[in-house]
Short mmCIF file of C-alpha atoms and ligand atoms in Angstrom, two decimals:
data_model
loop_
_atom_site.label_atom_id
_atom_site.label_comp_id
_atom_site.label_asym_id
_atom_site.label_seq_id
_atom_site.Cartn_x
_atom_site.Cartn_y
_atom_site.Cartn_z
CA MET N 1 2.91 10.87 57.58
CA ASP N 2 1.12 8.64 60.10
CA ASN N 3 -0.02 5.13 59.41
CA GLN N 4 -3.64 6.16 59.01
CA SER N 5 -2.94 8.78 56.32
CA SER N 6 -0.47 6.60 54.40
CA LEU N 7 -3.08 3.83 54.43
CA SER N 8 -5.71 6.16 53.05
CA GLU N 9 -3.22 7.46 50.45
CA PHE N 10 -2.53 3.88 49.41
CA HIS N 11 -6.26 3.30 49.20
CA TRP N 12 -6.95 6.16 46.79
CA ILE N 13 -3.86 5.41 44.72
CA MET N 14 -5.16 1.85 44.32
CA ASN N 15 -8.54 3.29 43.38
CA MET N 16 -6.94 5.30 40.60
CA VAL N 17 -4.85 2.35 39.43
CA GLN N 18 -7.96 0.21 39.22
CA THR N 19 -10.16 2.70 37.40
CA ILE N 20 -7.69 4.44 35.07
CA ASP N 21 -8.53 4.07 31.36
CA ALA N 22 -5.38 2.08 30.57
CA GLY N 23 -4.29 -1.45 31.30
CA LEU N 24 -1.93 -1.86 34.24
CA VAL N 25 -0.18 -5.15 34.90
CA VAL N 26 2.59 -5.76 37.41
CA LEU N 27 4.76 -8.84 36.93
CA ASP N 28 7.42 -10.31 39.16
CA LYS N 29 10.66 -11.83 37.90
CA ASP N 30 8.91 -15.15 37.13
CA LEU N 31 6.39 -13.16 35.08
CA LYS N 32 3.65 -13.98 37.55
CA VAL N 33 0.90 -11.39 37.76
CA GLN N 34 0.94 -9.23 40.90
CA LEU N 35 -1.50 -6.57 39.75
CA TRP N 36 -4.22 -6.71 37.13
CA ASN N 37 -6.42 -3.62 37.02
CA ASP N 38 -10.08 -3.21 36.04
CA PHE N 39 -9.22 -2.24 32.46
CA MET N 40 -7.46 -5.60 32.01
CA SER N 41 -10.27 -7.55 33.73
CA ASN N 42 -12.98 -5.83 31.71
CA HIS N 43 -11.33 -6.34 28.34
CA SER N 44 -9.91 -9.82 28.91
CA GLY N 45 -12.84 -11.26 30.85
CA VAL N 46 -10.35 -12.70 33.37
CA SER N 47 -10.64 -11.32 36.91
CA ALA N 48 -7.76 -10.00 39.00
CA LYS N 49 -8.43 -12.85 41.46
CA ASP N 50 -7.89 -15.47 38.75
CA MET N 51 -4.75 -13.74 37.49
CA GLN N 52 -3.16 -13.17 40.89
CA ASP N 53 0.20 -14.94 41.27
CA THR N 54 -0.23 -16.98 38.09
CA PRO N 55 2.09 -16.84 35.06
CA LEU N 56 0.88 -14.30 32.50
CA PHE N 57 1.52 -16.51 29.48
CA SER N 58 -0.50 -19.47 30.80
CA HIS N 59 -3.68 -17.34 30.54
CA PHE N 60 -2.99 -15.81 27.16
CA PRO N 61 -1.39 -18.31 24.79
CA GLU N 62 -1.95 -15.90 21.89
CA LEU N 63 0.52 -13.38 23.39
CA PRO N 64 3.75 -13.02 21.37
CA GLU N 65 5.65 -14.78 24.14
CA ALA N 66 9.25 -14.87 22.86
CA TRP N 67 9.09 -11.23 21.75
CA LEU N 68 7.43 -9.99 24.94
CA ARG N 69 9.75 -12.00 27.19
CA SER N 70 12.82 -10.47 25.56
CA LYS N 71 11.34 -6.96 25.95
CA ILE N 72 10.60 -7.59 29.64
CA ASP N 73 14.03 -9.20 30.22
CA SER N 74 15.74 -6.13 28.80
CA VAL N 75 13.74 -3.85 31.13
CA PHE N 76 14.83 -5.96 34.16
CA LEU N 77 18.42 -5.91 32.92
CA LEU N 78 18.83 -2.31 31.75
CA LYS N 79 16.39 -0.75 34.23
CA ASN N 80 15.05 1.42 31.40
CA ASN N 81 11.54 1.88 30.03
CA ALA N 82 10.63 0.07 26.83
CA PHE N 83 7.95 1.23 24.45
CA THR N 84 6.08 -0.52 21.65
CA SER N 85 3.75 1.08 19.16
CA TRP N 86 0.70 -0.26 17.32
CA GLU N 87 2.53 0.49 14.08
CA GLN N 88 5.09 -2.18 14.95
CA ARG N 89 2.58 -4.66 16.34
CA PRO N 90 -1.12 -3.69 16.21
CA TYR N 91 -1.90 -5.21 19.60
CA ILE N 92 -0.29 -7.08 22.50
CA PHE N 93 -3.42 -8.47 24.18
CA ARG N 94 -6.09 -9.58 21.72
CA PHE N 95 -8.94 -7.52 23.10
CA ASN N 96 -12.03 -6.86 21.02
CA ASN N 97 -12.52 -3.46 19.47
CA TYR N 98 -15.93 -2.16 20.49
CA ARG N 99 -15.92 0.80 18.11
CA PRO N 100 -18.80 0.94 15.62
CA VAL N 101 -17.92 -1.26 12.64
CA THR N 102 -14.95 0.28 10.86
CA GLY N 103 -13.95 -2.68 8.76
CA ILE N 104 -10.33 -1.90 9.62
CA SER N 105 -9.81 -4.13 12.64
CA GLU N 106 -11.88 -6.20 15.02
CA PHE N 107 -9.16 -5.87 17.68
CA MET N 108 -8.14 -3.01 19.94
CA PHE N 109 -4.98 -1.27 18.73
CA GLN N 110 -2.51 -0.84 21.59
CA ASN N 111 0.66 0.97 22.52
CA MET N 112 2.55 -0.41 25.47
CA THR N 113 5.13 0.93 27.90
CA ILE N 114 7.07 -1.40 30.17
CA ILE N 115 8.58 0.28 33.20
CA PRO N 116 10.99 -1.17 35.76
CA LEU N 117 9.75 -1.11 39.38
CA ALA N 118 12.55 -0.91 41.91
CA SER N 119 12.37 -1.98 45.56
CA LEU N 120 13.61 0.29 48.36
CA THR N 121 17.12 -1.16 47.86
CA GLY N 122 17.12 -0.10 44.18
CA GLU N 123 16.85 -3.63 42.84
CA VAL N 124 14.35 -4.07 40.00
CA THR N 125 12.08 -6.79 41.33
CA HIS N 126 9.02 -6.15 39.16
CA VAL N 127 7.97 -4.56 35.90
CA SER N 128 4.76 -2.82 35.03
CA LEU N 129 3.10 -3.10 31.63
CA ILE N 130 0.93 -0.13 30.73
CA ILE N 131 -1.45 -0.85 27.87
CA TYR N 132 -2.99 2.13 26.04
CA ASP N 133 -6.05 1.77 23.84
CA VAL N 134 -5.07 3.73 20.71
CA THR N 135 -7.80 2.35 18.44
CA ASP N 136 -9.21 5.79 17.55
CA ILE N 137 -5.80 7.16 16.61
CA ALA N 138 -4.85 4.04 14.65
CA ILE N 139 -8.15 3.90 12.75
CA ASN N 140 -7.94 7.59 11.85
CA ARG N 141 -4.38 7.12 10.64
CA LEU N 142 -5.21 3.99 8.62
CA GLN N 143 -8.26 5.67 7.08
CA LEU N 144 -6.15 8.71 6.21
CA ASP N 145 -3.48 6.46 4.65
CA LYS N 146 -6.19 4.71 2.63
CA ALA N 147 -7.69 8.01 1.47
CA ASN N 148 -4.23 9.31 0.51
CA GLU N 149 -3.51 6.12 -1.42
CA LYS N 150 -6.83 6.50 -3.24
CA LEU N 151 -6.12 10.15 -4.01
CA ALA N 152 -2.65 9.31 -5.29
CA HIS N 153 -4.14 6.61 -7.51
CA LEU N 154 -6.84 8.98 -8.81
CA SER N 155 -4.33 11.72 -9.55
CA GLN N 156 -2.18 9.29 -11.55
CA THR N 157 -4.90 7.43 -13.43
CA ASP N 158 -6.91 8.33 -16.50
CA ALA N 159 -10.58 7.86 -15.63
CA LEU N 160 -11.76 6.48 -18.98
CA THR N 161 -8.98 3.95 -19.54
CA GLN N 162 -7.68 3.17 -16.04
CA LEU N 163 -4.19 3.56 -17.52
CA ALA N 164 -1.62 6.00 -16.17
CA ASN N 165 -2.41 9.57 -17.24
CA ARG N 166 0.02 11.74 -19.17
CA HIS N 167 1.28 13.47 -16.05
CA HIS N 168 2.12 10.18 -14.32
CA TRP N 169 3.60 8.80 -17.54
CA ASN N 170 6.01 11.75 -17.65
CA THR N 171 7.26 10.84 -14.16
CA LEU N 172 7.59 7.14 -14.97
CA ILE N 173 9.33 7.56 -18.34
CA ASP N 174 11.63 10.18 -16.89
CA SER N 175 12.95 7.83 -14.22
CA GLU N 176 13.17 4.96 -16.73
CA PHE N 177 15.18 7.18 -19.07
CA LYS N 178 17.58 8.10 -16.26
CA ARG N 179 17.94 4.42 -15.29
CA VAL N 180 18.78 3.19 -18.81
CA LYS N 181 21.05 6.13 -19.55
CA ARG N 182 23.05 5.79 -16.34
CA TYR N 183 23.36 2.01 -16.27
CA GLU N 184 23.40 1.45 -20.06
CA GLN N 185 20.37 -0.77 -19.82
CA ILE N 186 17.88 -1.91 -22.44
CA SER N 187 14.39 -0.48 -22.72
CA THR N 188 11.92 0.02 -25.55
CA LEU N 189 9.29 2.67 -26.04
CA MET N 190 6.14 1.98 -28.02
CA MET N 191 3.59 4.55 -29.23
CA LEU N 192 0.18 3.30 -30.39
CA ASP N 193 -2.58 5.17 -32.18
CA ILE N 194 -6.04 4.03 -33.19
CA ASP N 195 -6.44 4.19 -36.98
CA HIS N 196 -9.00 6.51 -38.54
CA PHE N 197 -10.48 7.20 -35.15
CA LYS N 198 -12.05 10.44 -36.30
CA LYS N 199 -14.27 8.31 -38.57
CA VAL N 200 -15.42 6.24 -35.55
CA ASN N 201 -16.50 9.43 -33.78
CA ASP N 202 -18.09 10.87 -36.89
CA THR N 203 -19.97 7.66 -37.72
CA TYR N 204 -21.03 6.37 -34.28
CA GLY N 205 -20.66 9.40 -32.01
CA HIS N 206 -18.33 10.30 -29.15
CA VAL N 207 -19.88 7.89 -26.64
CA ALA N 208 -19.14 4.97 -28.97
CA GLY N 209 -15.67 6.46 -29.54
CA ASP N 210 -15.06 6.48 -25.79
CA LYS N 211 -16.15 2.85 -25.61
CA VAL N 212 -13.60 1.95 -28.28
CA ILE N 213 -10.83 3.81 -26.41
CA SER N 214 -11.79 2.00 -23.23
CA GLU N 215 -11.74 -1.44 -24.96
CA VAL N 216 -8.37 -0.80 -26.60
CA SER N 217 -7.02 0.19 -23.17
CA ARG N 218 -8.37 -2.99 -21.62
CA VAL N 219 -6.45 -5.04 -24.21
CA ILE N 220 -3.30 -3.02 -23.45
CA ARG N 221 -3.72 -3.43 -19.67
CA GLU N 222 -4.19 -7.18 -20.04
CA SER N 223 -1.27 -7.63 -22.44
CA VAL N 224 1.65 -5.83 -20.81
CA ARG N 225 3.92 -7.37 -18.21
CA GLU N 226 3.87 -6.18 -14.61
CA THR N 227 7.31 -4.68 -15.07
CA ASP N 228 6.17 -2.64 -18.11
CA PHE N 229 4.15 0.51 -17.79
CA SER N 230 1.59 2.03 -20.07
CA ALA N 231 -0.41 5.23 -20.32
CA ARG N 232 -3.01 7.11 -22.24
CA TYR N 233 -0.66 9.54 -23.94
CA GLY N 234 -3.33 11.64 -25.61
CA GLY N 235 -6.90 11.29 -26.92
CA GLU N 236 -6.55 8.00 -28.82
CA GLU N 237 -2.84 7.60 -28.47
CA PHE N 238 -1.16 5.26 -26.00
CA ALA N 239 2.40 4.73 -24.80
CA ILE N 240 3.99 1.58 -23.44
CA CYS N 241 7.47 1.22 -22.02
CA LEU N 242 8.89 -2.29 -22.06
CA THR N 243 11.70 -2.37 -19.54
CA ASN N 244 14.69 -4.66 -20.16
CA THR N 245 13.31 -5.47 -23.59
CA THR N 246 14.90 -4.97 -27.02
CA ALA N 247 12.95 -3.65 -30.01
CA SER N 248 13.05 -7.08 -31.64
CA CYS N 249 11.42 -8.63 -28.53
CA ALA N 250 8.93 -5.74 -28.31
CA VAL N 251 7.70 -6.79 -31.75
CA ILE N 252 6.12 -9.87 -30.14
CA LEU N 253 3.93 -7.66 -27.92
CA ALA N 254 3.26 -5.26 -30.80
CA GLU N 255 1.95 -8.06 -32.99
CA ARG N 256 -0.04 -9.57 -30.12
CA LEU N 257 -1.67 -6.20 -29.44
CA ARG N 258 -2.30 -5.47 -33.11
CA LYS N 259 -4.04 -8.83 -33.63
CA ALA N 260 -6.00 -8.66 -30.36
CA ILE N 261 -7.34 -5.18 -31.12
CA GLU N 262 -8.11 -6.04 -34.74
CA SER N 263 -10.26 -8.95 -33.55
CA THR N 264 -12.00 -7.06 -30.74
CA LEU N 265 -15.59 -6.18 -31.55
CA VAL N 266 -17.02 -3.20 -29.70
CA LEU N 267 -20.79 -3.26 -29.43
CA ASP N 268 -22.61 0.05 -29.16
CA ASP N 269 -26.29 0.71 -29.68
CA GLY N 270 -26.70 -2.20 -32.10
CA ASN N 271 -23.51 -1.31 -34.00
CA VAL N 272 -20.45 -3.51 -34.16
CA ILE N 273 -17.31 -1.39 -34.28
CA GLN N 274 -13.95 -2.76 -35.27
CA VAL N 275 -10.73 -0.76 -35.18
CA THR N 276 -7.05 -1.30 -35.86
CA ILE N 277 -3.95 0.33 -34.40
CA SER N 278 -0.65 1.53 -35.76
CA ILE N 279 2.47 1.15 -33.66
CA GLY N 280 5.88 2.83 -33.52
CA ILE N 281 8.74 1.14 -31.71
CA ALA N 282 11.99 2.80 -30.56
CA GLU N 283 14.61 1.05 -28.48
CA PHE N 284 16.71 3.25 -26.20
CA LYS N 285 20.11 3.89 -27.81
CA ALA N 286 23.18 5.55 -26.30
CA ASP N 287 22.73 8.58 -28.57
CA VAL N 288 19.20 9.26 -27.25
CA GLU N 289 19.61 12.53 -25.38
CA SER N 290 16.29 13.01 -23.66
CA VAL N 291 12.81 11.60 -23.13
CA ASP N 292 11.59 13.94 -25.87
CA HIS N 293 14.19 12.58 -28.26
CA TRP N 294 13.23 8.99 -27.42
CA THR N 295 9.52 9.81 -27.85
CA LYS N 296 10.19 11.52 -31.19
CA ASN N 297 11.91 8.35 -32.39
CA ALA N 298 8.86 6.25 -31.45
CA ASP N 299 6.56 8.85 -33.05
CA SER N 300 8.57 8.74 -36.30
CA ALA N 301 8.18 4.96 -36.36
CA LEU N 302 4.43 5.39 -35.71
CA TYR N 303 4.23 7.88 -38.60
CA LYS N 304 5.94 5.33 -40.83
CA SER N 305 3.29 2.72 -39.89
CA LYS N 306 0.53 5.21 -40.74
CA GLU N 307 2.20 6.12 -44.03
CA SER N 308 2.65 2.47 -44.98
CA GLY N 309 -1.06 1.69 -44.69
CA ARG N 310 -1.80 1.47 -40.91
CA ASN N 311 -2.62 -1.68 -38.86
CA GLN N 312 1.08 -2.51 -38.51
CA TYR N 313 4.18 -1.76 -36.48
CA SER N 314 7.45 -0.09 -37.50
CA ILE N 315 10.79 0.09 -35.74
CA LEU N 316 13.11 3.04 -35.73
N1 GTP K 401 -14.56 9.74 -28.43
C1 GTP K 401 -13.38 10.30 -28.18
N2 GTP K 401 -12.67 10.82 -29.19
C2 GTP K 401 -11.49 11.38 -28.96
C3 GTP K 401 -10.97 11.44 -27.66
N3 GTP K 401 -9.75 12.03 -27.72
C4 GTP K 401 -9.52 12.34 -29.03
N4 GTP K 401 -10.56 11.94 -29.78
C5 GTP K 401 -10.71 12.07 -31.24
O1 GTP K 401 -9.79 11.26 -31.92
C6 GTP K 401 -9.63 11.75 -33.24
C7 GTP K 401 -8.23 11.62 -33.66
O2 GTP K 401 -8.18 11.91 -35.02
P1 GTP K 401 -6.88 12.13 -35.85
O3 GTP K 401 -5.72 12.43 -34.91
O4 GTP K 401 -7.14 13.10 -36.94
O5 GTP K 401 -6.49 10.75 -36.45
P2 GTP K 401 -7.35 9.51 -36.90
O6 GTP K 401 -8.70 9.85 -37.38
O7 GTP K 401 -7.28 8.51 -35.78
O8 GTP K 401 -6.51 9.01 -38.10
P3 GTP K 401 -5.07 8.37 -38.10
O9 GTP K 401 -4.46 8.55 -36.73
O10 GTP K 401 -4.30 9.10 -39.13
O11 GTP K 401 -5.25 6.92 -38.44
C8 GTP K 401 -10.18 13.18 -33.24
O12 GTP K 401 -11.39 13.21 -33.97
C9 GTP K 401 -10.43 13.45 -31.76
O13 GTP K 401 -11.55 14.29 -31.57
C10 GTP K 401 -11.75 10.88 -26.59
O14 GTP K 401 -11.38 10.90 -25.42
N5 GTP K 401 -12.95 10.34 -26.90
#
């Protein structure tokens, strides 16, 4: 190839380097900038002329210097490419994201490849950083993750009460049962039922009944610990599992709930509705063979509370 054609080849290669839709930066061993393409100028607002032969980090103090230095050092040393993904670190250079408002990020998500550049003698004298704008991919992924999270929440939650639904309860209590059985741990199951609820429906209607269920659930949600879990077990029946708690300690929550619900006034269409609950408590014991067995124990205790006059707790 003669000088003229290699010069023109160099010219169009430089044209491509400048206009390609990715950031290209070439650094020497002192991390001084030797090439800064149009993508980098346009997004950073700093021209190639101003960057030329100056240390990269002096222009961009917000760069993760220690982390990036060690990445670049390892490329010089090992002569291998290095790659970083937006999932590890959303961006390297803090460039604005010009996408229509997404609410997810105001910055451009970036992947980066660092490649060693060898001289004719094989010595790695420079590295090139290639910055890819992956904002669209990242935003789609994050939106999908959010939607999946929302769907998972919806599929596990009872709409009226915002408590776990029966299906999700089954999963939770199943794994709690396995945990306590295997490690001989302590855990207590509590079943709650609104007293004479049929009368509430018959007197005030189903909408008022729903309001009562929703208020009772609110009290439950606000009363249990973060480590406990609760669910709407059936129509007006609720279940709470108190992990690492004995039946005698569960009594404290049972009484707190009983009193709180007894003193809650539900207003509906000019009516003031007041309800009470009955509670059955069953601590996990070594002879409990299954979740069904454990639940039956709590149900028997609940039945005892109903039989003894309601608005009270019983322990099996
Ligand atoms: N409004 C409303 N009512 C419901 C819902 N689910 C179940 N119910 C009603 O709750 C009532 C439960 O009645 P029962 O199981 O006979 O018991 P109770 O009247 O509460 O009496 P005790 O439990 O013996 O104190 C029934 O009338 C059901 O129709 C619901 O989601 N909304």
